[in-house]
Amino acid sequence: MNDTVKKPAKKKVELDPRFAGYKGVWVFIENERGQVHPVSWELLGEGRKLADALGVELAGVVMGPPGERLAAICQEAFAYGADLCYLASHPALADYRNEPYTQGLTALVNVYQPEILMLGASTLGRDLAGSVATTLGTGLVADCTELVIEADTRNLASTRPTFGGSLLCTIMTQRHRPQMATVRPRVMAMPEADPARSGRIVEHPLAFVEDAIVTKVLEFIADDTRDKPNLPFADIIVAGGRGLKRPENFQLVWELAKVLGAEVGASRPVVQAGWAELDRQVGQSGKTVRPKLYIAAGISGAIQHRVGMDGADVIIAINNDPNAPIFDFAHFGIVGNAMQILPALTHAFSAHLAQARKAG
């Protein structure tokens, strides 16, 4: 008697014939007042891999007010891997407003028909991606941590954390195009720029009637970030978790960070307990970081935290539980009491750096 139970065959979902001609990978190059958000260059690096896997071109989409700066941004996009840039300029695009940017990007998609469109999961990118996906009637996967091409279908398999970060799920838009995804800054590696690369620029005219645009820009007030932590771009981060037991023990993290010239990070429970400010939270509901060195003290390594920091070049974990999940992916692990180990590291680094300064 054969007790083998056959699994039902995976149902193949066919692409709607209306989208059969959609080809190419696009990255929206986010820029405000001429300043490009670094996530755009990170996405071009990832987009290059996807375009090569599909055998298609990689395009940047540059939108803004008329002027030489947009053409210069296109040249930067070529250096980071783009084959061409779609350039759409109009005075109504001088400052970001959802309505004209949605209309403009939607028009570009309908005319040139890309199969994949990626945006950074910044404040601007999140706002624009949702409205464009809704207008186009296509799918959007937000806050992706991995993007790969399914070879037999050309579908984009987008992986993201779900259920509060406790699971990873992979989502595909099988019937519609373009396939849209957003990726948070620092999730993908920054590609090396090649100034020798060149490409072509496709200018697309846009027509807006300013009086028909509901929102108006009355004043531009730049963010004052001088006193705010900048975790996503820090080279060294020392982070603390609830394993430090008491809020006063979190000071040990600050002391080591000061010696190393590092930023201070924290797990979500620490922020919720009021030991650290929200801007220092690392993880799915906080910042995504890619430092050269990440020291995690008293952090268990749950997936919510891991997705925010496992792109670090070197991870050193300190935890008194030898079975803590963080030891599964840390490069170096120290099993022990963080309240004893952190002061020892602070003293050792301080002595070593003082000696190096004398020798220099």
mmCIF file of C-alpha atoms in Angstrom:
data_model
loop_
_atom_site.group_PDB
_atom_site.id
_atom_site.type_symbol
_atom_site.label_atom_id
_atom_site.label_comp_id
_atom_site.label_asym_id
_atom_site.label_seq_id
_atom_site.Cartn_x
_atom_site.Cartn_y
_atom_site.Cartn_z
ATOM 1 C CA MET A 1 0.000 0.000 0.000
ATOM 2 C CA ASN A 2 1.382 3.345 -0.988
ATOM 3 C CA ASP A 3 0.785 6.003 1.684
ATOM 4 C CA THR A 4 2.593 8.738 -0.214
ATOM 5 C CA VAL A 5 0.519 11.899 -0.339
ATOM 6 C CA LYS A 6 1.026 13.933 -3.482
ATOM 7 C CA LYS A 7 1.226 17.656 -3.041
ATOM 8 C CA PRO A 8 -1.075 19.613 -5.320
ATOM 9 C CA ALA A 9 0.723 21.048 -8.326
ATOM 10 C CA LYS A 10 1.599 24.718 -8.064
ATOM 11 C CA LYS A 11 -0.952 26.640 -10.066
ATOM 12 C CA LYS A 12 0.692 28.696 -12.757
ATOM 13 C CA VAL A 13 -0.583 32.250 -12.978
ATOM 14 C CA GLU A 14 -0.258 33.751 -16.434
ATOM 15 C CA LEU A 15 0.682 37.363 -17.058
ATOM 16 C CA ASP A 16 -2.198 39.438 -18.394
ATOM 17 C CA PRO A 17 -1.575 39.722 -22.181
ATOM 18 C CA ARG A 18 -1.927 43.524 -21.935
ATOM 19 C CA PHE A 19 1.453 43.627 -20.190
ATOM 20 C CA ALA A 20 3.365 41.248 -22.463
ATOM 21 C CA GLY A 21 5.354 44.097 -23.973
ATOM 22 C CA TYR A 22 6.527 45.578 -20.658
ATOM 23 C CA LYS A 23 10.334 45.339 -20.460
ATOM 24 C CA GLY A 24 13.105 46.924 -18.440
ATOM 25 C CA VAL A 25 14.027 47.741 -14.843
ATOM 26 C CA TRP A 26 13.474 51.275 -13.554
ATOM 27 C CA VAL A 27 14.737 53.086 -10.472
ATOM 28 C CA PHE A 28 13.137 56.364 -9.420
ATOM 29 C CA ILE A 29 16.039 58.735 -8.659
ATOM 30 C CA GLU A 30 14.799 60.665 -5.660
ATOM 31 C CA ASN A 31 16.128 64.191 -5.502
ATOM 32 C CA GLU A 32 15.011 67.242 -3.605
ATOM 33 C CA ARG A 33 16.368 70.631 -4.616
ATOM 34 C CA GLY A 34 19.112 68.915 -6.589
ATOM 35 C CA GLN A 35 20.270 66.617 -3.775
ATOM 36 C CA VAL A 36 19.962 62.920 -4.600
ATOM 37 C CA HIS A 37 18.984 60.549 -1.807
ATOM 38 C CA PRO A 38 21.717 57.860 -1.505
ATOM 39 C CA VAL A 39 19.063 55.111 -1.520
ATOM 40 C CA SER A 40 18.631 55.804 -5.250
ATOM 41 C CA TRP A 41 22.244 54.811 -5.951
ATOM 42 C CA GLU A 42 21.855 51.725 -3.745
ATOM 43 C CA LEU A 43 18.804 50.726 -5.772
ATOM 44 C CA LEU A 44 20.687 51.197 -9.038
ATOM 45 C CA GLY A 45 23.247 48.682 -7.764
ATOM 46 C CA GLU A 46 20.479 46.190 -7.063
ATOM 47 C CA GLY A 47 18.662 47.091 -10.255
ATOM 48 C CA ARG A 48 21.787 46.315 -12.269
ATOM 49 C CA LYS A 49 21.678 42.717 -11.003
ATOM 50 C CA LEU A 50 17.973 42.376 -11.810
ATOM 51 C CA ALA A 51 18.357 43.884 -15.285
ATOM 52 C CA ASP A 52 21.276 41.589 -16.076
ATOM 53 C CA ALA A 53 19.269 38.556 -14.910
ATOM 54 C CA LEU A 54 16.416 39.572 -17.223
ATOM 55 C CA GLY A 55 18.634 40.613 -20.123
ATOM 56 C CA VAL A 56 17.130 44.121 -20.250
ATOM 57 C CA GLU A 57 18.224 47.715 -19.742
ATOM 58 C CA LEU A 58 18.396 49.496 -16.410
ATOM 59 C CA ALA A 59 16.877 52.976 -16.422
ATOM 60 C CA GLY A 60 16.843 55.817 -13.951
ATOM 61 C CA VAL A 61 13.833 58.141 -13.759
ATOM 62 C CA VAL A 62 14.761 61.749 -13.007
ATOM 63 C CA MET A 63 12.063 64.331 -12.353
ATOM 64 C CA GLY A 64 12.299 67.958 -11.282
ATOM 65 C CA PRO A 65 12.317 71.587 -12.444
ATOM 66 C CA PRO A 66 14.009 72.554 -15.713
ATOM 67 C CA GLY A 67 17.743 73.131 -15.465
ATOM 68 C CA GLU A 68 21.180 71.630 -15.919
ATOM 69 C CA ARG A 69 21.085 69.821 -12.581
ATOM 70 C CA LEU A 70 18.728 67.108 -13.861
ATOM 71 C CA ALA A 71 21.104 66.242 -16.702
ATOM 72 C CA ALA A 72 23.967 66.079 -14.188
ATOM 73 C CA ILE A 73 21.930 63.663 -12.059
ATOM 74 C CA CYS A 74 21.442 61.480 -15.128
ATOM 75 C CA GLN A 75 25.224 61.368 -15.600
ATOM 76 C CA GLU A 76 25.607 60.271 -11.974
ATOM 77 C CA ALA A 77 22.997 57.566 -12.577
ATOM 78 C CA PHE A 78 25.048 56.241 -15.496
ATOM 79 C CA ALA A 79 28.088 56.043 -13.211
ATOM 80 C CA TYR A 80 26.100 53.912 -10.758
ATOM 81 C CA GLY A 81 24.927 51.458 -13.410
ATOM 82 C CA ALA A 82 22.035 52.924 -15.416
ATOM 83 C CA ASP A 83 21.974 52.397 -19.195
ATOM 84 C CA LEU A 84 19.567 55.276 -19.818
ATOM 85 C CA CYS A 85 17.595 57.916 -17.975
ATOM 86 C CA TYR A 86 14.076 59.142 -18.525
ATOM 87 C CA LEU A 87 14.158 62.859 -17.774
ATOM 88 C CA ALA A 88 10.901 64.703 -17.102
ATOM 89 C CA SER A 89 11.060 68.365 -16.137
ATOM 90 C CA HIS A 90 8.429 70.997 -15.394
ATOM 91 C CA PRO A 91 8.270 74.031 -13.074
ATOM 92 C CA ALA A 92 5.490 72.283 -11.099
ATOM 93 C CA LEU A 93 8.075 69.678 -10.013
ATOM 94 C CA ALA A 94 10.334 72.191 -8.258
ATOM 95 C CA ASP A 95 9.243 70.852 -4.843
ATOM 96 C CA TYR A 96 7.797 67.435 -4.141
ATOM 97 C CA ARG A 97 4.026 67.312 -4.226
ATOM 98 C CA ASN A 98 2.236 64.009 -4.572
ATOM 99 C CA GLU A 99 -0.213 65.029 -7.277
ATOM 100 C CA PRO A 100 2.127 66.204 -10.077
ATOM 101 C CA TYR A 101 4.797 63.591 -9.288
ATOM 102 C CA THR A 102 2.194 60.806 -9.353
ATOM 103 C CA GLN A 103 0.786 62.066 -12.643
ATOM 104 C CA GLY A 104 4.250 62.426 -14.144
ATOM 105 C CA LEU A 105 5.620 59.033 -13.092
ATOM 106 C CA THR A 106 2.371 57.298 -14.069
ATOM 107 C CA ALA A 107 2.546 58.889 -17.523
ATOM 108 C CA LEU A 108 6.131 57.701 -17.991
ATOM 109 C CA VAL A 109 5.189 54.139 -17.019
ATOM 110 C CA ASN A 110 2.222 54.070 -19.387
ATOM 111 C CA VAL A 111 4.320 55.301 -22.313
ATOM 112 C CA TYR A 112 7.582 53.362 -21.854
ATOM 113 C CA GLN A 113 6.210 50.282 -20.032
ATOM 114 C CA PRO A 114 8.825 48.940 -17.568
ATOM 115 C CA GLU A 115 8.364 45.509 -16.010
ATOM 116 C CA ILE A 116 9.930 46.550 -12.689
ATOM 117 C CA LEU A 117 9.829 49.899 -10.879
ATOM 118 C CA MET A 118 11.727 50.450 -7.620
ATOM 119 C CA LEU A 119 11.703 53.402 -5.241
ATOM 120 C CA GLY A 120 13.447 54.110 -1.965
ATOM 121 C CA ALA A 121 11.337 53.617 1.158
ATOM 122 C CA SER A 122 12.048 57.168 2.280
ATOM 123 C CA THR A 123 9.310 59.547 3.373
ATOM 124 C CA LEU A 124 8.989 60.802 -0.199
ATOM 125 C CA GLY A 125 9.353 57.371 -1.791
ATOM 126 C CA ARG A 126 6.717 55.740 0.392
ATOM 127 C CA ASP A 127 4.246 58.489 -0.398
ATOM 128 C CA LEU A 128 4.882 58.383 -4.148
ATOM 129 C CA ALA A 129 5.058 54.580 -4.522
ATOM 130 C CA GLY A 130 1.674 53.986 -2.945
ATOM 131 C CA SER A 131 -0.151 56.537 -5.070
ATOM 132 C CA VAL A 132 1.539 55.439 -8.311
ATOM 133 C CA ALA A 133 0.770 51.755 -7.658
ATOM 134 C CA THR A 134 -2.851 52.637 -6.918
ATOM 135 C CA THR A 135 -3.152 54.759 -10.065
ATOM 136 C CA LEU A 136 -1.635 51.995 -12.214
ATOM 137 C CA GLY A 137 -3.659 49.265 -10.516
ATOM 138 C CA THR A 138 -0.579 47.143 -9.869
ATOM 139 C CA GLY A 139 1.037 45.484 -6.858
ATOM 140 C CA LEU A 140 3.529 47.092 -4.485
ATOM 141 C CA VAL A 141 5.762 45.305 -1.967
ATOM 142 C CA ALA A 142 7.054 47.693 0.694
ATOM 143 C CA ASP A 143 10.262 47.619 2.754
ATOM 144 C CA CYS A 144 11.882 44.742 0.862
ATOM 145 C CA THR A 145 15.064 43.143 2.160
ATOM 146 C CA GLU A 146 15.784 40.937 -0.873
ATOM 147 C CA LEU A 147 14.891 41.092 -4.563
ATOM 148 C CA VAL A 148 15.483 38.223 -7.004
ATOM 149 C CA ILE A 149 14.162 37.198 -10.422
ATOM 150 C CA GLU A 150 12.199 33.952 -10.804
ATOM 151 C CA ALA A 151 13.873 32.589 -13.939
ATOM 152 C CA ASP A 152 10.976 30.729 -15.561
ATOM 153 C CA THR A 153 8.373 33.498 -15.158
ATOM 154 C CA ARG A 154 10.493 36.708 -15.055
ATOM 155 C CA ASN A 155 8.557 37.572 -11.906
ATOM 156 C CA LEU A 156 10.213 39.710 -9.251
ATOM 157 C CA ALA A 157 10.303 37.788 -5.954
ATOM 158 C CA SER A 158 10.269 40.474 -3.258
ATOM 159 C CA THR A 159 11.059 39.394 0.305
ATOM 160 C CA ARG A 160 10.043 41.468 3.311
ATOM 161 C CA PRO A 161 9.475 40.975 7.051
ATOM 162 C CA THR A 162 5.882 40.421 8.120
ATOM 163 C CA PHE A 163 3.834 39.732 11.292
ATOM 164 C CA GLY A 164 5.743 42.394 13.175
ATOM 165 C CA GLY A 165 9.053 41.186 11.781
ATOM 166 C CA SER A 166 8.717 37.654 13.162
ATOM 167 C CA LEU A 167 8.597 36.071 9.677
ATOM 168 C CA LEU A 168 9.944 36.740 6.216
ATOM 169 C CA CYS A 169 7.558 36.408 3.293
ATOM 170 C CA THR A 170 8.170 36.491 -0.456
ATOM 171 C CA ILE A 171 5.588 38.233 -2.626
ATOM 172 C CA MET A 172 5.179 38.346 -6.402
ATOM 173 C CA THR A 173 2.962 40.405 -8.702
ATOM 174 C CA GLN A 174 2.172 37.737 -11.271
ATOM 175 C CA ARG A 175 -0.570 39.164 -13.494
ATOM 176 C CA HIS A 176 0.206 42.867 -13.621
ATOM 177 C CA ARG A 177 3.045 45.181 -14.578
ATOM 178 C CA PRO A 178 5.054 46.993 -13.530
ATOM 179 C CA GLN A 179 6.109 45.019 -10.485
ATOM 180 C CA MET A 180 6.771 47.650 -7.819
ATOM 181 C CA ALA A 181 8.910 47.512 -4.695
ATOM 182 C CA THR A 182 10.329 49.912 -2.152
ATOM 183 C CA VAL A 183 13.580 49.338 -0.268
ATOM 184 C CA ARG A 184 14.730 51.168 2.832
ATOM 185 C CA PRO A 185 18.019 53.091 2.808
ATOM 186 C CA ARG A 186 21.108 50.986 3.624
ATOM 187 C CA VAL A 187 19.384 47.649 3.032
ATOM 188 C CA MET A 188 21.237 47.241 -0.269
ATOM 189 C CA ALA A 189 24.973 47.809 -0.653
ATOM 190 C CA MET A 190 26.193 51.014 -2.271
ATOM 191 C CA PRO A 191 27.690 50.162 -5.701
ATOM 192 C CA GLU A 192 31.049 51.479 -6.835
ATOM 193 C CA ALA A 193 30.642 54.449 -9.156
ATOM 194 C CA ASP A 194 32.311 54.243 -12.562
ATOM 195 C CA PRO A 195 32.660 57.786 -13.964
ATOM 196 C CA ALA A 196 33.650 56.329 -17.345
ATOM 197 C CA ARG A 197 30.180 54.840 -17.915
ATOM 198 C CA SER A 198 27.796 56.701 -20.176
ATOM 199 C CA GLY A 199 24.222 56.307 -21.319
ATOM 200 C CA ARG A 200 21.441 57.998 -23.196
ATOM 201 C CA ILE A 201 18.864 60.469 -21.955
ATOM 202 C CA VAL A 202 15.236 60.251 -23.073
ATOM 203 C CA GLU A 203 13.454 63.531 -22.401
ATOM 204 C CA HIS A 204 9.705 63.260 -21.908
ATOM 205 C CA PRO A 205 7.525 66.403 -21.881
ATOM 206 C CA LEU A 206 4.990 66.858 -19.112
ATOM 207 C CA ALA A 207 2.105 69.302 -19.066
ATOM 208 C CA PHE A 208 0.658 70.548 -15.783
ATOM 209 C CA VAL A 209 -1.747 73.360 -15.007
ATOM 210 C CA GLU A 210 -0.583 74.853 -11.718
ATOM 211 C CA ASP A 211 -4.046 76.104 -10.810
ATOM 212 C CA ALA A 212 -5.362 72.540 -11.098
ATOM 213 C CA ILE A 213 -2.875 71.228 -8.497
ATOM 214 C CA VAL A 214 -4.565 71.287 -5.103
ATOM 215 C CA THR A 215 -1.471 71.515 -2.882
ATOM 216 C CA LYS A 216 0.813 74.551 -2.857
ATOM 217 C CA VAL A 217 4.294 75.033 -1.423
ATOM 218 C CA LEU A 218 4.203 78.108 0.795
ATOM 219 C CA GLU A 219 7.659 77.834 2.322
ATOM 220 C CA PHE A 220 10.603 75.417 2.418
ATOM 221 C CA ILE A 221 12.114 74.803 5.845
ATOM 222 C CA ALA A 222 15.186 72.570 5.792
ATOM 223 C CA ASP A 223 15.595 69.904 8.468
ATOM 224 C CA ASP A 224 18.089 70.795 11.172
ATOM 225 C CA THR A 225 19.846 67.478 11.706
ATOM 226 C CA ARG A 226 22.992 68.770 13.377
ATOM 227 C CA ASP A 227 22.165 67.245 16.752
ATOM 228 C CA LYS A 228 20.387 64.135 15.518
ATOM 229 C CA PRO A 229 21.960 60.673 15.254
ATOM 230 C CA ASN A 230 22.811 59.507 11.758
ATOM 231 C CA LEU A 231 22.848 55.753 12.220
ATOM 232 C CA PRO A 232 22.288 54.665 8.599
ATOM 233 C CA PHE A 233 25.635 56.139 7.539
ATOM 234 C CA ALA A 234 27.742 55.479 10.652
ATOM 235 C CA ASP A 235 30.911 53.400 10.258
ATOM 236 C CA ILE A 236 30.781 52.096 13.838
ATOM 237 C CA ILE A 237 27.705 51.506 16.004
ATOM 238 C CA VAL A 238 27.524 50.296 19.592
ATOM 239 C CA ALA A 239 23.987 49.158 20.392
ATOM 240 C CA GLY A 240 22.366 48.056 23.633
ATOM 241 C CA GLY A 241 19.347 45.927 24.453
ATOM 242 C CA ARG A 242 17.202 44.891 27.407
ATOM 243 C CA GLY A 243 19.931 42.479 28.460
ATOM 244 C CA LEU A 244 21.570 45.490 30.100
ATOM 245 C CA LYS A 245 18.872 45.099 32.783
ATOM 246 C CA ARG A 246 18.609 48.716 34.002
ATOM 247 C CA PRO A 247 18.538 52.114 32.275
ATOM 248 C CA GLU A 248 21.646 53.311 34.106
ATOM 249 C CA ASN A 249 23.606 50.435 32.591
ATOM 250 C CA PHE A 250 22.909 51.824 29.122
ATOM 251 C CA GLN A 251 25.513 54.470 29.951
ATOM 252 C CA LEU A 252 28.122 51.738 29.391
ATOM 253 C CA VAL A 253 27.122 51.709 25.714
ATOM 254 C CA TRP A 254 27.631 55.474 25.494
ATOM 255 C CA GLU A 255 31.072 55.232 27.113
ATOM 256 C CA LEU A 256 32.328 52.618 24.639
ATOM 257 C CA ALA A 257 30.830 54.544 21.709
ATOM 258 C CA LYS A 258 32.616 57.720 22.807
ATOM 259 C CA VAL A 259 35.990 55.981 22.843
ATOM 260 C CA LEU A 260 35.417 54.457 19.390
ATOM 261 C CA GLY A 261 33.908 57.591 17.857
ATOM 262 C CA ALA A 262 30.777 55.542 17.204
ATOM 263 C CA GLU A 263 27.049 56.176 17.024
ATOM 264 C CA VAL A 264 24.807 54.666 19.701
ATOM 265 C CA GLY A 265 22.020 52.316 18.674
ATOM 266 C CA ALA A 266 19.279 50.533 20.591
ATOM 267 C CA SER A 267 16.793 47.707 20.251
ATOM 268 C CA ARG A 268 13.052 48.396 20.187
ATOM 269 C CA PRO A 269 12.408 47.281 23.809
ATOM 270 C CA VAL A 270 15.067 49.722 25.009
ATOM 271 C CA VAL A 271 13.465 52.592 23.099
ATOM 272 C CA GLN A 272 10.004 51.621 24.337
ATOM 273 C CA ALA A 273 11.344 51.589 27.898
ATOM 274 C CA GLY A 274 12.640 55.132 27.438
ATOM 275 C CA TRP A 275 16.337 54.302 27.750
ATOM 276 C CA ALA A 276 17.118 55.741 24.297
ATOM 277 C CA GLU A 277 15.449 58.051 21.794
ATOM 278 C CA LEU A 278 13.493 56.760 18.808
ATOM 279 C CA ASP A 279 16.100 57.994 16.290
ATOM 280 C CA ARG A 280 18.515 55.428 17.750
ATOM 281 C CA GLN A 281 16.285 52.386 17.206
ATOM 282 C CA VAL A 282 17.749 49.773 14.873
ATOM 283 C CA GLY A 283 15.502 47.175 13.253
ATOM 284 C CA GLN A 284 12.388 46.638 11.194
ATOM 285 C CA SER A 285 10.505 49.479 12.890
ATOM 286 C CA GLY A 286 13.636 51.636 13.226
ATOM 287 C CA LYS A 287 16.750 52.339 11.179
ATOM 288 C CA THR A 288 18.507 50.021 8.742
ATOM 289 C CA VAL A 289 22.289 50.277 9.078
ATOM 290 C CA ARG A 290 25.384 48.948 7.265
ATOM 291 C CA PRO A 291 28.377 49.939 9.447
ATOM 292 C CA LYS A 292 31.859 48.522 9.198
ATOM 293 C CA LEU A 293 31.520 47.410 12.846
ATOM 294 C CA TYR A 294 28.370 46.710 14.871
ATOM 295 C CA ILE A 295 28.712 45.849 18.563
ATOM 296 C CA ALA A 296 25.488 44.484 20.071
ATOM 297 C CA ALA A 297 25.384 44.298 23.859
ATOM 298 C CA GLY A 298 22.484 42.543 25.567
ATOM 299 C CA ILE A 299 20.544 42.164 22.311
ATOM 300 C CA SER A 300 18.977 38.746 21.686
ATOM 301 C CA GLY A 301 18.972 39.042 17.887
ATOM 302 C CA ALA A 302 15.296 38.545 17.103
ATOM 303 C CA ILE A 303 14.476 38.905 13.410
ATOM 304 C CA GLN A 304 12.940 42.356 13.996
ATOM 305 C CA HIS A 305 16.391 43.610 14.995
ATOM 306 C CA ARG A 306 18.370 41.435 12.604
ATOM 307 C CA VAL A 307 16.811 42.837 9.431
ATOM 308 C CA GLY A 308 18.042 46.269 10.453
ATOM 309 C CA MET A 309 21.710 45.418 11.013
ATOM 310 C CA ASP A 310 22.822 42.123 9.481
ATOM 311 C CA GLY A 311 24.334 44.000 6.539
ATOM 312 C CA ALA A 312 27.169 45.161 8.824
ATOM 313 C CA ASP A 313 30.665 44.137 7.725
ATOM 314 C CA VAL A 314 31.518 42.825 11.200
ATOM 315 C CA ILE A 315 29.069 42.030 14.012
ATOM 316 C CA ILE A 316 30.282 41.465 17.565
ATOM 317 C CA ALA A 317 27.624 40.106 19.925
ATOM 318 C CA ILE A 318 27.774 40.204 23.713
ATOM 319 C CA ASN A 319 25.136 38.150 25.522
ATOM 320 C CA ASN A 320 25.049 35.947 28.613
ATOM 321 C CA ASP A 321 22.777 33.433 26.862
ATOM 322 C CA PRO A 322 24.893 31.114 24.665
ATOM 323 C CA ASN A 323 21.727 30.162 22.751
ATOM 324 C CA ALA A 324 20.755 33.734 21.869
ATOM 325 C CA PRO A 325 19.752 33.967 18.165
ATOM 326 C CA ILE A 326 22.286 36.728 17.562
ATOM 327 C CA PHE A 327 25.140 34.219 17.811
ATOM 328 C CA ASP A 328 23.764 32.458 14.723
ATOM 329 C CA PHE A 329 24.757 35.362 12.473
ATOM 330 C CA ALA A 330 27.332 37.383 14.441
ATOM 331 C CA HIS A 331 30.907 37.193 13.170
ATOM 332 C CA PHE A 332 32.284 37.181 16.721
ATOM 333 C CA GLY A 333 30.468 36.284 19.919
ATOM 334 C CA ILE A 334 31.259 36.917 23.560
ATOM 335 C CA VAL A 335 29.214 34.901 26.056
ATOM 336 C CA GLY A 336 29.165 36.792 29.306
ATOM 337 C CA ASN A 337 27.833 39.653 31.395
ATOM 338 C CA ALA A 338 27.642 42.786 29.232
ATOM 339 C CA MET A 339 27.908 44.992 32.320
ATOM 340 C CA GLN A 340 31.391 43.563 32.902
ATOM 341 C CA ILE A 341 32.498 43.167 29.287
ATOM 342 C CA LEU A 342 31.561 46.667 28.070
ATOM 343 C CA PRO A 343 33.796 48.477 30.633
ATOM 344 C CA ALA A 344 36.621 46.055 29.822
ATOM 345 C CA LEU A 345 36.305 46.804 26.112
ATOM 346 C CA THR A 346 36.153 50.537 26.796
ATOM 347 C CA HIS A 347 39.350 50.362 28.850
ATOM 348 C CA ALA A 348 41.133 48.164 26.294
ATOM 349 C CA PHE A 349 40.203 50.321 23.296
ATOM 350 C CA SER A 350 41.043 53.512 25.181
ATOM 351 C CA ALA A 351 44.497 52.205 26.109
ATOM 352 C CA HIS A 352 45.168 50.913 22.589
ATOM 353 C CA LEU A 353 44.109 54.139 20.889
ATOM 354 C CA ALA A 354 46.146 56.239 23.339
ATOM 355 C CA GLN A 355 49.208 54.106 22.577
ATOM 356 C CA ALA A 356 48.596 54.433 18.843
ATOM 357 C CA ARG A 357 48.378 58.212 19.123
ATOM 358 C CA LYS A 358 51.703 58.315 20.981
ATOM 359 C CA ALA A 359 53.336 56.103 18.378
ATOM 360 C CA GLY A 360 51.958 58.287 15.604
#
